Coordinates of C-alpha atoms in Angstrom, one line a residue:
X22 CA -57.4 -15.8 -3.2
X23 CA -54.1 -17.6 -4.1
X24 CA -53.5 -21.0 -2.3
X25 CA -50.4 -21.0 0.0
X26 CA -48.9 -24.5 -0.2
X27 CA -45.6 -26.0 -1.2
X28 CA -42.2 -24.2 -1.4
X29 CA -41.3 -20.5 -2.1
X30 CA -37.8 -19.7 -3.2
X31 CA -36.6 -16.0 -3.1
X32 CA -33.1 -14.7 -4.1
X33 CA -31.5 -11.8 -2.3
X34 CA -28.8 -9.5 -3.8
X35 CA -25.3 -10.8 -3.4
X36 CA -23.6 -9.3 -0.2
X37 CA -20.1 -8.1 -0.6
X38 CA -17.9 -9.1 2.3
X39 CA -16.8 -6.1 4.2
X40 CA -13.1 -5.7 4.0
X41 CA -11.0 -6.4 7.1
X42 CA -10.1 -3.2 8.7
X43 CA -6.4 -2.5 9.8
X44 CA -4.8 0.9 10.4
X45 CA -1.5 -0.1 11.9
X46 CA -0.3 -0.7 8.4
X47 CA -2.4 2.1 6.7
X48 CA -1.3 2.1 3.1
X49 CA -0.5 5.5 1.5
X50 CA -0.3 4.9 -2.2
X51 CA 1.1 7.6 -4.5
X52 CA 0.6 6.9 -8.3
X53 CA -1.7 7.5 -11.1
X54 CA -5.5 7.0 -11.4
X55 CA -8.1 7.6 -14.2
X56 CA -9.5 10.6 -12.7
X57 CA -11.1 11.5 -16.0
X58 CA -13.9 9.3 -14.9
X59 CA -14.8 11.6 -12.0
X60 CA -17.3 14.5 -12.0
X61 CA -14.4 16.9 -10.9
X62 CA -11.1 15.4 -12.0
X63 CA -9.0 18.3 -10.8
X64 CA -10.2 17.8 -7.3
X65 CA -8.6 14.3 -7.2
X66 CA -5.0 15.5 -7.9
X67 CA -2.3 15.8 -5.2
X68 CA -4.7 15.4 -2.3
X69 CA -4.9 12.5 0.2
X70 CA -8.2 10.5 -0.3
X71 CA -9.1 7.8 2.3
X72 CA -11.1 4.8 0.9
X73 CA -12.5 2.0 3.0
X74 CA -13.9 -0.3 0.2
X75 CA -13.5 -1.0 -3.4
X76 CA -16.6 1.1 -4.2
X77 CA -15.3 4.1 -2.4
X78 CA -12.0 3.8 -4.3
X79 CA -13.8 3.8 -7.6
X80 CA -15.8 6.8 -6.6
X81 CA -12.7 8.7 -5.3
X82 CA -10.3 7.9 -8.0
X83 CA -11.9 6.1 -11.0
X84 CA -10.8 2.6 -11.8
X85 CA -9.1 0.8 -14.7
X86 CA -7.6 -2.7 -15.0
X87 CA -4.6 -1.1 -16.8
X88 CA -2.2 -1.3 -13.9
X89 CA 0.7 -0.2 -16.0
X90 CA -0.9 3.2 -16.8
X91 CA -2.9 3.4 -13.5
X92 CA -0.8 2.2 -10.6
X93 CA -3.2 3.2 -7.9
X94 CA -5.8 0.9 -9.4
X95 CA -3.3 -1.9 -8.8
X96 CA -3.0 -1.3 -5.1
X97 CA -6.8 -0.9 -4.8
X98 CA -7.2 -4.2 -6.5
X99 CA -4.7 -6.0 -4.6
X100 CA -6.0 -4.8 -1.2
X101 CA -9.8 -4.8 -1.7
X102 CA -10.2 -7.4 -4.5
X103 CA -7.4 -9.9 -3.8
X104 CA -6.7 -9.6 0.0
X105 CA -10.0 -7.9 1.2
X106 CA -8.2 -5.4 3.4
X107 CA -8.5 -1.7 4.0
X108 CA -8.5 1.3 4.3
X109 CA -6.2 2.9 1.8
X110 CA -5.1 6.5 1.3
X111 CA -4.8 7.4 -2.3
X112 CA -2.6 10.4 -3.6
X113 CA -3.0 10.7 -7.4
X114 CA -0.4 12.7 -9.2
X115 CA -1.9 12.4 -12.7
X116 CA -3.0 15.9 -13.5
X117 CA -5.7 16.6 -16.2
X118 CA -4.3 20.0 -16.6
X119 CA -0.8 18.7 -17.3
X120 CA -0.7 15.1 -18.3
X121 CA -2.9 15.0 -21.5
X122 CA -2.8 14.3 -25.2
X123 CA -5.1 15.6 -28.0
X124 CA -7.5 13.1 -29.6
X125 CA -7.8 13.7 -33.2
X126 CA -11.2 13.8 -34.8
X127 CA -12.3 10.4 -35.7
X128 CA -15.6 9.1 -37.3
X129 CA -17.5 6.7 -34.9
X130 CA -20.6 4.6 -36.0
X131 CA -24.0 5.0 -34.4
X132 CA -26.0 1.9 -33.7
X133 CA -29.4 2.1 -32.2
X134 CA -28.7 5.8 -31.2
X135 CA -25.5 4.8 -29.4
X136 CA -21.9 5.4 -30.5
X137 CA -18.9 3.6 -28.8
X138 CA -15.7 5.5 -28.6
X139 CA -12.9 3.0 -28.3
X140 CA -10.7 5.4 -26.3
X141 CA -9.7 5.4 -22.7
X142 CA -8.8 8.5 -20.5
X143 CA -11.2 10.9 -22.3
X144 CA -11.9 14.1 -20.5
X145 CA -15.8 14.6 -21.0
X146 CA -15.5 18.3 -20.3
X147 CA -13.3 18.7 -23.5
X148 CA -15.2 16.1 -25.6
X149 CA -16.3 17.5 -28.9
X150 CA -19.1 15.6 -30.6
X151 CA -20.4 16.5 -34.1
X152 CA -23.1 15.5 -36.5
X153 CA -21.4 16.3 -39.8
X154 CA -20.6 20.0 -39.4
X155 CA -22.9 20.6 -36.5
X156 CA -21.4 20.5 -32.9
X157 CA -23.7 18.8 -30.5
X158 CA -24.2 20.0 -26.9
X159 CA -23.7 17.6 -24.0
X160 CA -26.9 16.5 -22.1
X161 CA -29.0 18.4 -24.6
X162 CA -28.1 16.6 -27.7
X163 CA -26.3 13.6 -26.2
X164 CA -25.2 11.9 -23.0
X165 CA -21.7 10.5 -22.6
X166 CA -21.0 7.9 -20.0
X167 CA -18.1 5.7 -19.1
X168 CA -18.1 2.0 -19.6
X169 CA -16.5 -0.5 -17.3
X170 CA -13.2 -0.6 -19.3
X171 CA -13.0 3.2 -19.4
X172 CA -14.3 3.7 -22.9
X173 CA -17.1 6.1 -23.6
X174 CA -20.6 5.6 -24.8
X175 CA -22.4 8.5 -26.5
X176 CA -26.1 8.0 -26.5
X177 CA -28.1 10.5 -28.7
X178 CA -31.1 12.3 -27.1
X179 CA -34.3 11.9 -28.9
X180 CA -35.2 15.3 -30.5
X181 CA -31.7 16.6 -30.1
X182 CA -29.6 18.0 -32.9
X183 CA -27.9 14.6 -33.4
X184 CA -31.1 12.6 -33.4
X185 CA -31.1 10.2 -36.4
X186 CA -27.4 10.3 -37.1
X187 CA -25.6 7.2 -38.3
X188 CA -22.1 8.5 -37.7
X189 CA -20.5 11.0 -35.3
X190 CA -17.3 12.9 -35.5
X191 CA -15.5 12.9 -32.1
X192 CA -12.4 14.6 -31.0
X193 CA -11.0 16.0 -27.6
X194 CA -8.4 15.5 -25.0
X195 CA -7.4 12.3 -22.9
X196 CA -5.3 11.7 -20.1
X197 CA -1.7 10.5 -20.9
X198 CA -0.2 8.5 -18.0
X199 CA 3.1 8.1 -19.9
X200 CA 3.7 11.8 -19.4
X201 CA 3.9 11.2 -15.5
X202 CA 7.6 11.1 -14.5
X203 CA 9.5 10.1 -11.4
X204 CA 9.6 13.9 -10.6
X205 CA 5.8 14.0 -10.3
X206 CA 5.9 11.0 -7.9
X207 CA 8.7 12.6 -5.7
X208 CA 6.8 15.9 -5.9
X209 CA 7.7 19.1 -4.2
X210 CA 6.4 22.4 -2.7
X211 CA 5.4 25.4 -4.8
X212 CA 7.4 28.5 -3.9
X213 CA 4.7 30.8 -4.9
X214 CA 1.6 29.0 -3.7
X215 CA 2.9 26.6 -1.0
X216 CA 1.0 23.8 -2.8
X217 CA 2.4 20.3 -2.2
X218 CA 2.6 17.6 -4.8
X219 CA 3.5 13.9 -5.0
X220 CA 5.2 12.4 -1.9
X221 CA 5.2 15.8 -0.2
X222 CA 1.4 15.2 0.2
X223 CA 2.1 12.5 2.6
X224 CA 2.5 15.3 5.3
X225 CA -1.2 16.1 4.8
X226 CA -2.4 12.6 5.7
X227 CA -2.6 12.9 9.6
X228 CA -3.8 16.5 9.6
X229 CA -6.6 16.0 7.1
X230 CA -7.6 12.4 7.7
X231 CA -6.6 11.7 11.3
X232 CA -4.7 8.5 10.6
X233 CA -1.0 7.9 10.8
X234 CA 0.7 6.5 7.7
X235 CA 1.9 2.9 8.1
X236 CA 3.2 1.8 4.6
X237 CA 4.2 4.1 1.8
X238 CA 3.8 2.8 -1.7
X239 CA 4.5 4.0 -5.2
X240 CA 3.9 0.8 -7.2
X241 CA 6.0 0.3 -10.2
X242 CA 7.5 3.8 -9.9
X243 CA 9.5 2.9 -6.9
X244 CA 11.9 0.9 -9.1
X245 CA 13.3 4.3 -10.1
X246 CA 16.2 5.2 -7.8
X247 CA 15.0 8.8 -7.2
X248 CA 11.5 7.6 -6.2
X249 CA 13.0 4.9 -4.0
X250 CA 15.2 7.4 -2.2
X251 CA 12.4 9.8 -1.7
X252 CA 10.0 7.0 -0.4
X253 CA 12.6 6.2 2.3
X254 CA 13.2 9.7 3.2
X255 CA 9.5 10.4 3.6
X256 CA 9.1 7.5 6.1
X257 CA 11.0 9.5 8.7
X258 CA 9.7 12.2 11.0
X259 CA 6.2 12.6 9.4
X260 CA 4.7 15.7 10.9
X261 CA 7.9 15.7 13.0
X262 CA 6.8 12.8 15.1
X263 CA 5.6 9.8 13.1
X264 CA 7.7 7.1 11.4
X265 CA 6.6 4.5 8.9
X266 CA 7.9 1.9 6.3
X267 CA 7.8 1.8 2.5
X268 CA 7.6 -1.2 0.3
X269 CA 9.7 -0.7 -2.9
X270 CA 9.9 -2.7 -6.1
X271 CA 13.4 -3.9 -7.1
X272 CA 13.5 -3.4 -10.9
X273 CA 12.5 -6.5 -12.7
X274 CA 12.4 -4.9 -16.1
X275 CA 15.2 -5.5 -18.8
X276 CA 16.9 -2.6 -17.5
X277 CA 17.1 -3.9 -14.1
X278 CA 17.4 -7.5 -12.8
X279 CA 15.8 -10.4 -14.6
X280 CA 17.9 -13.1 -12.7
X281 CA 17.9 -13.6 -9.0
X282 CA 21.7 -13.4 -9.0
X283 CA 21.5 -9.8 -10.2
X284 CA 18.9 -8.5 -7.7
X285 CA 21.5 -7.6 -4.9
X286 CA 23.4 -5.3 -7.3
X287 CA 20.0 -3.7 -8.5
X288 CA 19.0 -3.1 -4.9
X289 CA 22.2 -1.1 -4.5
X290 CA 21.7 0.7 -7.9
X291 CA 18.3 1.8 -6.5
X292 CA 19.6 3.1 -3.3
X293 CA 17.4 0.8 -1.3
X294 CA 19.4 0.7 1.8
X295 CA 17.3 2.1 4.7
X296 CA 15.7 0.2 7.7
X297 CA 12.4 1.8 6.5
X298 CA 12.4 0.0 3.1
X299 CA 11.1 -3.5 2.3
X300 CA 12.4 -4.5 -1.0
X301 CA 10.4 -6.9 -3.3
X302 CA 11.5 -8.8 -6.3
X303 CA 9.9 -9.7 -8.7
X304 CA 6.3 -9.1 -9.6
X305 CA 3.6 -11.8 -9.0
X306 CA 0.5 -12.9 -11.0
X307 CA -3.0 -13.7 -10.2
X308 CA -4.1 -15.7 -13.2
X309 CA -2.9 -13.6 -16.1
X310 CA -2.9 -10.4 -14.1
X311 CA 0.5 -9.0 -13.2
X312 CA 0.9 -7.1 -9.9
X313 CA 4.0 -5.3 -8.6
X314 CA 5.7 -7.0 -5.8
X315 CA 5.2 -4.0 -3.5
X316 CA 1.4 -3.7 -3.8
X317 CA 0.6 -7.2 -3.4
X318 CA 3.1 -7.6 -0.5
X319 CA 1.6 -4.5 1.3
X320 CA -1.9 -6.1 1.0
X321 CA -0.5 -9.5 2.4
X322 CA 1.2 -7.5 5.2
X323 CA -2.0 -5.7 6.2
X324 CA -4.0 -8.9 6.0
X325 CA -1.4 -10.4 8.6
X326 CA -2.0 -7.5 10.7
X327 CA -5.5 -8.3 11.0
X328 CA -4.8 -11.9 12.3
X329 CA -2.8 -10.3 15.2
X330 CA -5.5 -7.7 16.4
X331 CA -4.1 -4.9 14.2
X332 CA -0.8 -5.1 16.0
X333 CA 2.2 -5.2 13.6
X334 CA 4.4 -7.5 15.6
X335 CA 4.2 -10.6 13.4
X336 CA 6.4 -10.8 10.2
X337 CA 4.5 -11.3 6.8
X338 CA 7.2 -13.6 5.7
X339 CA 5.7 -17.1 5.1
X340 CA 2.2 -15.8 4.9
X341 CA 0.0 -17.1 2.0
X342 CA -0.4 -15.0 -0.9
X343 CA -3.3 -15.9 -3.3
X344 CA -1.1 -15.6 -6.4
X345 CA -0.4 -18.2 -9.1
X346 CA 3.2 -17.4 -10.0
X347 CA 6.2 -14.9 -9.5
X348 CA 6.9 -13.0 -12.7
X349 CA 9.1 -10.3 -14.1
X350 CA 7.7 -6.9 -14.9
X351 CA 6.9 -8.1 -18.4
X352 CA 4.9 -11.1 -17.1
X353 CA 7.5 -13.7 -17.8
X354 CA 7.1 -16.4 -15.1
X355 CA 10.0 -16.9 -12.7
X356 CA 10.6 -20.1 -10.5
X357 CA 12.0 -19.2 -7.2
X358 CA 12.8 -21.9 -4.8
X359 CA 13.7 -21.6 -1.1
X360 CA 17.3 -21.8 -1.8
X361 CA 17.2 -18.8 -4.3
X362 CA 14.7 -17.1 -2.0
X363 CA 17.2 -17.3 0.8
X364 CA 20.0 -15.7 -1.3
X365 CA 17.7 -12.8 -1.9
X366 CA 16.8 -12.6 1.9
X367 CA 20.5 -12.6 2.8
X368 CA 20.7 -9.4 0.8
X369 CA 17.7 -7.8 2.5
X370 CA 15.2 -8.5 -0.3
X371 CA 11.9 -10.3 -0.1
X372 CA 10.4 -12.5 -2.9
X373 CA 7.6 -15.1 -3.5
X374 CA 8.3 -18.9 -3.2
X375 CA 6.0 -21.9 -3.3
X376 CA 5.4 -23.7 -0.2
X377 CA 3.6 -27.1 -0.9
X378 CA 0.5 -26.2 -2.7
X379 CA 0.6 -22.4 -2.1
X380 CA 2.6 -19.4 -2.6
X381 CA 4.1 -17.3 0.2
X382 CA 5.8 -14.0 0.7
X383 CA 9.4 -14.9 1.7
X384 CA 11.6 -12.5 3.7
X385 CA 11.8 -10.9 7.0
X386 CA 14.6 -8.5 6.6
X387 CA 14.5 -4.7 5.7
X388 CA 16.8 -3.2 3.1
X389 CA 19.2 -2.3 5.7
X390 CA 20.2 -6.0 6.0
X391 CA 23.0 -7.2 5.8
X392 CA 24.7 -3.7 6.5
X393 CA 23.0 -3.6 9.9
X394 CA 22.1 -6.5 12.3
X395 CA 20.4 -4.5 14.9
X396 CA 17.1 -6.4 15.3
X397 CA 14.9 -3.2 15.4
X398 CA 16.5 -2.1 12.0
X399 CA 16.8 -5.4 10.3
X400 CA 13.6 -7.1 10.9
X401 CA 10.5 -5.5 9.3
X402 CA 8.1 -6.7 11.9
X403 CA 10.2 -5.2 14.8
X404 CA 10.7 -1.9 12.8
X405 CA 7.0 -1.7 12.3
X406 CA 6.2 -2.4 15.9
X407 CA 8.6 0.3 17.0
X408 CA 6.9 2.8 14.6
X409 CA 3.5 1.6 15.8
X410 CA 4.1 2.0 19.5
X411 CA 5.9 5.3 19.0
X412 CA 3.0 6.8 17.1
X413 CA 0.5 5.4 19.9
X414 CA 2.7 6.9 22.6
X415 CA 2.2 10.3 20.8
X416 CA -1.5 9.9 20.1
X417 CA -2.5 8.7 23.5
X418 CA -0.7 11.4 25.4
X419 CA -1.1 14.4 23.0
X420 CA -3.9 15.9 25.1
X421 CA -1.7 15.9 28.2
X422 CA 0.9 18.2 26.5
X423 CA 1.1 21.7 28.1
X424 CA -0.7 20.5 31.2
X425 CA 0.8 21.1 34.7
X426 CA 3.9 18.8 34.8
X427 CA 3.2 17.4 38.2
X428 CA 3.7 13.9 39.5
X429 CA 0.2 12.9 38.8
X430 CA 0.4 13.8 35.1
X431 CA 3.8 11.9 34.7
X432 CA 2.3 8.9 36.6
X433 CA -0.7 8.8 34.3
X434 CA 1.5 8.6 31.3
X435 CA 3.7 5.9 32.9
X436 CA 0.9 3.9 34.2
X437 CA -1.2 3.9 31.0
X438 CA 1.8 2.9 28.9
X439 CA 2.9 0.1 31.2
X440 CA -0.6 -1.2 31.4
X441 CA -0.5 -1.6 27.6
X442 CA 2.9 -3.2 28.0
X443 CA 1.6 -5.8 30.4
X444 CA -0.9 -6.7 27.8
X445 CA 1.7 -7.1 25.1
X446 CA 3.9 -9.2 27.4
X447 CA 1.1 -11.4 28.6
X448 CA -0.1 -12.0 25.0
X449 CA 3.4 -12.9 23.6
X450 CA 3.7 -9.8 21.6
X451 CA 6.8 -8.7 23.6
X452 CA 9.4 -10.1 25.9
X453 CA 9.4 -6.7 27.8
X454 CA 7.7 -3.3 27.5
X455 CA 8.3 -0.7 30.3
X456 CA 8.4 3.1 30.3
X457 CA 10.3 4.8 33.1
X458 CA 11.5 8.3 33.8
X459 CA 15.1 8.8 32.5
X460 CA 17.3 9.5 35.6
X461 CA 20.1 10.8 33.6
X462 CA 18.4 13.4 31.5
X463 CA 15.9 14.9 33.9
X464 CA 18.3 17.5 35.4
X465 CA 17.1 20.6 37.4
X466 CA 17.7 22.8 34.3
X467 CA 15.6 20.6 32.0
X468 CA 12.7 20.1 34.5
X469 CA 12.5 23.9 35.2
X470 CA 12.4 24.4 31.3
X471 CA 9.3 22.1 31.3
X472 CA 11.2 19.3 29.6
X473 CA 10.6 15.7 30.6
X474 CA 12.6 12.7 29.4
X475 CA 11.2 9.0 29.5
X476 CA 13.1 5.9 28.6
X477 CA 11.2 2.9 27.2
X478 CA 12.3 -0.8 27.0
X479 CA 10.6 -2.5 24.2
X480 CA 11.6 -6.1 23.2
X481 CA 9.1 -7.6 20.6
X482 CA 9.9 -11.1 19.6
X483 CA 12.0 -11.7 16.5
X484 CA 10.5 -14.0 13.8
X485 CA 11.6 -17.7 14.1
X486 CA 13.5 -17.7 10.8
X487 CA 15.5 -20.8 11.1
X488 CA 14.8 -24.3 12.6
X489 CA 17.3 -26.9 12.9
X490 CA 16.4 -30.5 13.5
X491 CA 19.3 -33.0 13.9
X492 CA 18.3 -36.6 12.9
X493 CA 20.2 -39.8 13.9
X494 CA 19.8 -43.3 12.7
X495 CA 19.6 -45.4 15.7
X496 CA 20.9 -48.8 14.8
X497 CA 20.3 -50.5 18.2
X498 CA 16.6 -50.1 17.7
X499 CA 16.6 -52.7 14.9
X500 CA 17.7 -55.4 17.3
X501 CA 15.1 -54.4 19.8
X502 CA 12.3 -54.4 17.2
X503 CA 13.4 -57.6 15.4
X504 CA 14.7 -59.9 18.2
X505 CA 12.6 -58.7 21.2

């Protein structure tokens, strides 16, 4: 029998911290993903997929560090890996039946029974593997698996037709993200089948998943004027009742604005003008990895929501972003100070500035500013709070629709909404929040028709965006201090 004496050290598997959950700013990301890595790639095309962790995202859409080709992966990384927030809804438009390129037959060396195919995007269902002139059969003669970088390993099965080969001939078909266009992101509705694609799929999010979109994104693609316009349009009247915002990238490529002085004109060229749009310029870096401004800012915004109980009343401006530099789309670092940042803000554009030893998101205004100065339209946080409370009003009272329109029913709506408002006011979210019956619109004709009109006062606090401190040199204090 062993003697039990001394110290015993055990190691447990590393636990992954669960993402902070926030749905007020539910990100709906439209873009491209390496769906070839899935068992059924076609099932992940133009359909909303909710993911609550990095693992779920990889299982739902595949993953690659090539953010330029696979833009959904950038948003997944920014939210789950950098800011540790979720969930996200992913809508992939990269279609293996449409966006592909042939892979010419190539000789690949076999080492210890395994051949490494240095090609990404391969569709395993269309992979052709030969030993000399003999075509091998998947799962009988070989097993093909994806590596972490998206390349493929082909392991020969002992006793199969390829056993003992020192070289294989490999060909097939691979995804080609370069074939995805702005039209694919904008999407449409098929006249013959009614199938929805691209941003049109946003309509399906609430009916299918049960969550209301909070922030629409099309990372990198949103620098295109058509995509930018479509994003703004899709923010309004989702399912006829919901509204949200979109985060858009103001183009920082050579074709766009590479100097801060040119960004305002580029914003106009992209038609980023609505109260629903929050424009970001430029990109940012974490180490050597570049992220579009929209995907990182959205992740920072959702993180900020979690610090306020998942209520989007606080501006994400001046919130720390764990980035190491601001940069152009090509990775060139850009040094933006507060003065330059304020110039961008004055034109309704947010950016990244250094504050002491950290970088922060900088900008409270939507793209509607400076054309509008209505607080509910110019401040992102107030716009989002209006969207959030309007959605909650619908969701909280949906079951009361079509019930007898008696006073008890109306009081239940008013009382529940005003109780919520009292909490908002007492906790400093709002200066006022009150629902009443509209005395001007509830006429006899409207009431007989079963129509009821409410009027709501909603005054969330604006961000404290300017602090002035006047300083004076008090000469008389010298005599007091020195002479007593």
